[in-house]
GROMACS .gro file of C-alpha atoms in nm:
model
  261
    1UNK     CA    1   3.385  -1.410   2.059
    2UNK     CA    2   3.323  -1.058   2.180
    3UNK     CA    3   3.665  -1.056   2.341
    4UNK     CA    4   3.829  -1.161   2.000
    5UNK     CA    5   3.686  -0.864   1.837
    6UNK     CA    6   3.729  -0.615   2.072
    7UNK     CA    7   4.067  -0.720   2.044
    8UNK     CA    8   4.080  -0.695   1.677
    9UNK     CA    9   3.932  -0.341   1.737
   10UNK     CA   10   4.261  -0.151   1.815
   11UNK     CA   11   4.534  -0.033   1.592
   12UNK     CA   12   4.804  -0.128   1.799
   13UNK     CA   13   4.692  -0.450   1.899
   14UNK     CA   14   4.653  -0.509   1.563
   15UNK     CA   15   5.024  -0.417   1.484
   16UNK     CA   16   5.141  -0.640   1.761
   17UNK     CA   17   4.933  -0.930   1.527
   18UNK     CA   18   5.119  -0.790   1.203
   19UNK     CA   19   5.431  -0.827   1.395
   20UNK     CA   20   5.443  -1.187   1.483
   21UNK     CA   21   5.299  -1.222   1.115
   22UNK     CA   22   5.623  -1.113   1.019
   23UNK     CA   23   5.799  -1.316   1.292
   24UNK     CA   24   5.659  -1.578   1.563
   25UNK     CA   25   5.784  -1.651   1.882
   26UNK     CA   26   5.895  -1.310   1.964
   27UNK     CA   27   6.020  -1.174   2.382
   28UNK     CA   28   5.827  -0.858   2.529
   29UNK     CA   29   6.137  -0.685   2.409
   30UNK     CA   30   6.150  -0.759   2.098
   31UNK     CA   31   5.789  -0.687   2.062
   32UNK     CA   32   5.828  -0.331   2.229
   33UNK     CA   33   6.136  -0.226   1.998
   34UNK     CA   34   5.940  -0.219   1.698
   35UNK     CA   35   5.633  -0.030   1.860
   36UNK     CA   36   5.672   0.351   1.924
   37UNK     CA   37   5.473   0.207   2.259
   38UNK     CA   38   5.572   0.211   2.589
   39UNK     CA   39   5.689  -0.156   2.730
   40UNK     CA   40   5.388  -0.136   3.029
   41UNK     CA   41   5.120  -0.121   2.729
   42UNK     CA   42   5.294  -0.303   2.535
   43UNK     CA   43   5.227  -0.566   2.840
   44UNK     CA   44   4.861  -0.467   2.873
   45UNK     CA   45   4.781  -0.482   2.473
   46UNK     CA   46   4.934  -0.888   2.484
   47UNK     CA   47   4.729  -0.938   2.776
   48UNK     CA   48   4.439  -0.859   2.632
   49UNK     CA   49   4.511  -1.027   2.304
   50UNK     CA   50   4.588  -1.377   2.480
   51UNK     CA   51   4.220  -1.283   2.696
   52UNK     CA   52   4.116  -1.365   2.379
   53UNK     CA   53   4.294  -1.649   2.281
   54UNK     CA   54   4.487  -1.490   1.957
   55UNK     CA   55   4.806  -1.483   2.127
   56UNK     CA   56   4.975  -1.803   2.290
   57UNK     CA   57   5.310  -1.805   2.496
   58UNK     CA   58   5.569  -2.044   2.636
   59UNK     CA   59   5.861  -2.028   2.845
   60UNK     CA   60   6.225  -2.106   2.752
   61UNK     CA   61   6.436  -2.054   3.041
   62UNK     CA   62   6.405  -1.653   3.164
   63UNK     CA   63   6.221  -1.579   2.880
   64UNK     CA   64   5.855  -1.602   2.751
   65UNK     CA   65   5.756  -1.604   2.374
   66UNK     CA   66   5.481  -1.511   2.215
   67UNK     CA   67   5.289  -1.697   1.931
   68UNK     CA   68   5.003  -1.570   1.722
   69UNK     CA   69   4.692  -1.797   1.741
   70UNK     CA   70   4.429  -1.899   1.468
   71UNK     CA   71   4.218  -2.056   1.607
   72UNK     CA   72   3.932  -1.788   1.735
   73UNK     CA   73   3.981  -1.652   1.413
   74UNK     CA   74   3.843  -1.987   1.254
   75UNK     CA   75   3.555  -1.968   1.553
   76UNK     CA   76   3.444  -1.617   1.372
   77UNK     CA   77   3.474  -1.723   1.034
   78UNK     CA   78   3.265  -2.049   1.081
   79UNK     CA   79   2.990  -1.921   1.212
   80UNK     CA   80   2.960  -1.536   1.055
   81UNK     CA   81   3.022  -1.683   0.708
   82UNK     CA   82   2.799  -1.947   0.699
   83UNK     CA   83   2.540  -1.722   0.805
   84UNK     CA   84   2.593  -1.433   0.547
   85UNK     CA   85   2.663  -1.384   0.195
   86UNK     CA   86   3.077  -1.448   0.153
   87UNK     CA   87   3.093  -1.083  -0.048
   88UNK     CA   88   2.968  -0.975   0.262
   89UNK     CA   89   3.249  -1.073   0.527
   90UNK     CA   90   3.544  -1.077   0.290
   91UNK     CA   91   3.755  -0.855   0.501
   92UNK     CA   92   3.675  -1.112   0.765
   93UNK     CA   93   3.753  -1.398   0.554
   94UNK     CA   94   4.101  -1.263   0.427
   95UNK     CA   95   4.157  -1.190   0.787
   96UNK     CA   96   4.126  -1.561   0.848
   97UNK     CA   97   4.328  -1.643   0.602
   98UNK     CA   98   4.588  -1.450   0.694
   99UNK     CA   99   4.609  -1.542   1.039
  100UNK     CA  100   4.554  -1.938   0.953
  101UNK     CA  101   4.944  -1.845   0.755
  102UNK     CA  102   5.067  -1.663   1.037
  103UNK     CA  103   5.052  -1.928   1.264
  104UNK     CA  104   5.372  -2.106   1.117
  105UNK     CA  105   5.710  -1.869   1.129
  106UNK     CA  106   6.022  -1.965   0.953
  107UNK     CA  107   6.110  -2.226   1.233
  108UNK     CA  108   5.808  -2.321   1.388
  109UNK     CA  109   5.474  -2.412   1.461
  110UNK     CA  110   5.259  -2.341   1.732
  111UNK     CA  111   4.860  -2.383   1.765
  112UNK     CA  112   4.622  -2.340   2.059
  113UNK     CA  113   4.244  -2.472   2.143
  114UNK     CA  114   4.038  -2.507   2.416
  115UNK     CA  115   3.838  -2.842   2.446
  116UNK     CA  116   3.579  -2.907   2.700
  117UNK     CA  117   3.737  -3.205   2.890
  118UNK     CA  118   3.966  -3.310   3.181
  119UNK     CA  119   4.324  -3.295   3.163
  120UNK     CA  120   4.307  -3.660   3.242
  121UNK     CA  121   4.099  -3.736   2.981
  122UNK     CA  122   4.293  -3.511   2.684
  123UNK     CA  123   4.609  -3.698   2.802
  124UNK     CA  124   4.485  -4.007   2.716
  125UNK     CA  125   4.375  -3.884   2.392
  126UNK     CA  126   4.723  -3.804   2.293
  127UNK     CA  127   4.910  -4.127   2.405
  128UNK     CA  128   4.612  -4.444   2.408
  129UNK     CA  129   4.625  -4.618   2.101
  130UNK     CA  130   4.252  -4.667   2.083
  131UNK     CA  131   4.217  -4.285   2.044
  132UNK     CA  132   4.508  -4.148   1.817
  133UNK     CA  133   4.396  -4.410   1.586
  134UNK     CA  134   4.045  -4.237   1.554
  135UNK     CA  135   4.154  -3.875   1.515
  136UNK     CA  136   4.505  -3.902   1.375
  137UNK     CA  137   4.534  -4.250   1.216
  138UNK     CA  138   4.860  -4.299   1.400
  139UNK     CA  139   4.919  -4.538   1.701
  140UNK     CA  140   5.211  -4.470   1.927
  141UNK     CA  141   5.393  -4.774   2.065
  142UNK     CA  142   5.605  -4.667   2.391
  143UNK     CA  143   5.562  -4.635   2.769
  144UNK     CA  144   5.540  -4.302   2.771
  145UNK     CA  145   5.861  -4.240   2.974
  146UNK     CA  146   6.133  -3.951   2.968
  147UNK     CA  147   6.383  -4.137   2.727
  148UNK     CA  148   6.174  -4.412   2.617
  149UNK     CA  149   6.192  -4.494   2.246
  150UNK     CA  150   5.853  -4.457   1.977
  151UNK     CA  151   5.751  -4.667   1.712
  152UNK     CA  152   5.501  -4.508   1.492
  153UNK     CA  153   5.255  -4.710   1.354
  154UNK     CA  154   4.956  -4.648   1.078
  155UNK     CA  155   4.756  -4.853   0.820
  156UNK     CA  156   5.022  -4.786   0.596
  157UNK     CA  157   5.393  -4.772   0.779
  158UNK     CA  158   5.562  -4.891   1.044
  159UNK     CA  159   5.843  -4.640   1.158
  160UNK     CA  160   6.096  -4.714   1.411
  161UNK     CA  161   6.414  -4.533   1.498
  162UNK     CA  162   6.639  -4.523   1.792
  163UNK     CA  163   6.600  -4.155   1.746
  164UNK     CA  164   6.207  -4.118   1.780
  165UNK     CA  165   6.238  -4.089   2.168
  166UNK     CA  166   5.989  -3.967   2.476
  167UNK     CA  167   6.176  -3.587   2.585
  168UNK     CA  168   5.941  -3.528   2.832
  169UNK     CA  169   5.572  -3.697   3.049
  170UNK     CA  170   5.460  -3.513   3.277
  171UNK     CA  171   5.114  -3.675   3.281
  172UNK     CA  172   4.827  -3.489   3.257
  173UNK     CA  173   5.047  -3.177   3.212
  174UNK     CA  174   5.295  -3.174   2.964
  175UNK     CA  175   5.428  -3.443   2.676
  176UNK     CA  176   5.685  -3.364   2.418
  177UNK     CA  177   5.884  -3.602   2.214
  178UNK     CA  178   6.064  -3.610   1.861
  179UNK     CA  179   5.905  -3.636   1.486
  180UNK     CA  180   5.934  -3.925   1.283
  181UNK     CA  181   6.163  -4.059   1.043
  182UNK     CA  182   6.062  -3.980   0.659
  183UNK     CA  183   6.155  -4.348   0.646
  184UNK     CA  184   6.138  -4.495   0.213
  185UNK     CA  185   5.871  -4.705   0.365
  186UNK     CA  186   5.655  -4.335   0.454
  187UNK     CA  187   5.776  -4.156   0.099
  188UNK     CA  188   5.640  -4.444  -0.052
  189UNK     CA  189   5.314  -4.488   0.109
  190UNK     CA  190   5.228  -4.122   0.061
  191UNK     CA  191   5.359  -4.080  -0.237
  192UNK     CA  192   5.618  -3.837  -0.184
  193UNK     CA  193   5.781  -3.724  -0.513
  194UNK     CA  194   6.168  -3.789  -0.515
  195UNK     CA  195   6.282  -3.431  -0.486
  196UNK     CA  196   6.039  -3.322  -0.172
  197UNK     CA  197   6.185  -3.688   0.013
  198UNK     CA  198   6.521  -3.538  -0.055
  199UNK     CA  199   6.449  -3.224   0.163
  200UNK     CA  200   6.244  -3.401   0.418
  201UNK     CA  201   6.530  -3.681   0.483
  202UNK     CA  202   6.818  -3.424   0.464
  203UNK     CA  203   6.648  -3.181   0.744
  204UNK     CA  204   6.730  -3.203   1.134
  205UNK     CA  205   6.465  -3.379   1.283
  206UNK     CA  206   6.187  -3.169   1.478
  207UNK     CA  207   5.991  -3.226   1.782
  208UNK     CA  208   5.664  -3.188   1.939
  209UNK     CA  209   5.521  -3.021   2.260
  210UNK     CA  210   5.189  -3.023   2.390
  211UNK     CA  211   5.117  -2.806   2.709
  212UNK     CA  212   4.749  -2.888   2.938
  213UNK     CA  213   4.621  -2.607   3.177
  214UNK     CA  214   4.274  -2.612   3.302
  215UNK     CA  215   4.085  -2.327   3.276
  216UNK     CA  216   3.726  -2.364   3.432
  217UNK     CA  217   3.551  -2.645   3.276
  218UNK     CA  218   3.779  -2.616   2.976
  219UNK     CA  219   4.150  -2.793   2.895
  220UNK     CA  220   4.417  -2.508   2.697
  221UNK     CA  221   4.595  -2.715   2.483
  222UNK     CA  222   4.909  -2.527   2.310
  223UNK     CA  223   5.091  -2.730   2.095
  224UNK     CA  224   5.456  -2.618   1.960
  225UNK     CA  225   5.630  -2.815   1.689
  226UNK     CA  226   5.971  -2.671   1.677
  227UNK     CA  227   6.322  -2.780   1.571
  228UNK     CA  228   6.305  -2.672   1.244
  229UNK     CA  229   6.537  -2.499   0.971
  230UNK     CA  230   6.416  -2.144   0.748
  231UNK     CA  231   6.235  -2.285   0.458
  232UNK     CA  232   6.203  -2.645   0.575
  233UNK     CA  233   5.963  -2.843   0.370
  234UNK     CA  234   5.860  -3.039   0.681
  235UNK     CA  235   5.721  -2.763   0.862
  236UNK     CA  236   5.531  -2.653   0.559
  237UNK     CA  237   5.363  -2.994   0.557
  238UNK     CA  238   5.304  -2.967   0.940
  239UNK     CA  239   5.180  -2.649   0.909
  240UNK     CA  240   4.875  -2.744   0.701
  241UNK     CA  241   4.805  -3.067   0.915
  242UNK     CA  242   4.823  -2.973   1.263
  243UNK     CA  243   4.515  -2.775   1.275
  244UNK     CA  244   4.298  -3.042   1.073
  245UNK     CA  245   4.379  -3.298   1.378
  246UNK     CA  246   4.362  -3.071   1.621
  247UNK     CA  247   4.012  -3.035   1.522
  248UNK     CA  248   3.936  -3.396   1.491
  249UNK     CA  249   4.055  -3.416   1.868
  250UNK     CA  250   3.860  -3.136   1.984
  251UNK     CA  251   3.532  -3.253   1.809
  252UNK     CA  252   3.617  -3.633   1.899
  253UNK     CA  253   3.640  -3.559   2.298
  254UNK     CA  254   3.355  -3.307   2.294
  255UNK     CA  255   3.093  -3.512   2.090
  256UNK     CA  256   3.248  -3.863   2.063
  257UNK     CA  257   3.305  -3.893   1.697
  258UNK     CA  258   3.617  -3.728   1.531
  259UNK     CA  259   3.581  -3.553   1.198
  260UNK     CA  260   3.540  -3.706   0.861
  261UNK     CA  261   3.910  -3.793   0.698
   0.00000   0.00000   0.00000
């Protein structure tokens, strides 16, 4: 917590944040060329900003992204504003809620936590049936293999496609694999209003990543949900979700009970 708001504590680290409000996902360069900052602090302000946890990254090919991070902001808020009258901390708390938006750009979504488990043990929390049916209400039916197909199954649907594939299972490491179809079966068992299915149905379909490093006695997850078209409904809905179950797993592998639905 004292590295988030040291952090916080400098202008231009604070402009880096305002910049991947405006756009996530950004290269060093791109970063740099709207900073009147030299490219070597540049570096040294994003290191100390993902020391802290409020900036993520992933690599596509040569080149390494940058994502802005809510999640030490929600840290912050939960325990300062429970403690002290709201009127109090409402910079703090419109900071939160600023950065809780800021986490989805225009074509994806990415989110990062830090649970206190085993890689082992946080990779079977995202593929055995006995726990995805705890935290997310979802049960996956596949082998878990590059290519394999996914049938996604709930209290309420049963979704199959030849399209809902495995892209990648690297156990204990890495799993990625494509989003569901918004089959009638879903829109009607969530009661999806006509024009919303529309969008949903008529957008490319999107896919999930979710990246394991150990760090001490602590897992980094990073989760990216990309694929996604400016203004797509679907990544509006993701958007709110994703951090809700992420939570759920977090407090689920940590205490052994997930969070209320």
């Amino acid at each position: 917590m004292d590295e988030v708001f040291k952090a916080l504590g400098d202008a231009s680290r604070r402009r880096l944040l305002d910049s991947l409000n405006a756009r996530n996902g950004q290269t060093l360069r791109e970063l740099c060329s709207g900073l009147d900052m030299a490219r070597q602090s540049v570096s040294k302000h994003l290191a100390l900003l993902e020391d802290a946890g409020l900036v993520t990254t992933s690599r596509r090919g040569r080149e390494k992204l940058h994502y802005l991070n809510a999640e030490p902001i929600n840290a912050i808020a939960d325990r300062w504003i429970g403690q002290y009258a709201r009127q109090r901390v409402r910079a703090l708390a419109d900071l939160k809620t600023a950065l809780e938006q800021e986490t989805v750009s225009q074509t994806e979504f990415s989110y990062t936590t830090y649970i206190r488990t085993t890689p082992e043990r946080l990779w079977q929390a995202l593929t055995d049936p006995a726990f995805t049916s705890r935290y997310w209400g979802e049960r996956f039916e596949t082998d878990w293999k590059k290519g394999s197909a996914m049938t996604w199954v709930s209290d309420k649907t049963r979704i199959s496609d030849p399209d809902q594939v495995v892209l990648e299972a690297e156990p204990h490491r890495r799993l990625s694999y494509t989003w569901h179809t918004f089959t009638p079966e879903f829109v009607a068992a969530y009661d999806i209003d006509a024009e919303t299915a529309a969008k949903m149905t008529a957008e490319s379909r999107s896919k999930v990543t979710f990246d394991l490093e150990q760090e001490g006695e602590l897992v980094k997850l990073t989760v990216l949900h990309d694929g996604f078209e400016p203004d797509s409904v679907v990544l509006g809905m993701i958007g709110g979700g994703w951090p809700s179950l992420l939570s759920s797993l977090k407090t689920l592998l940590e205490t052994g009970e997930p969070l209320p639905v």
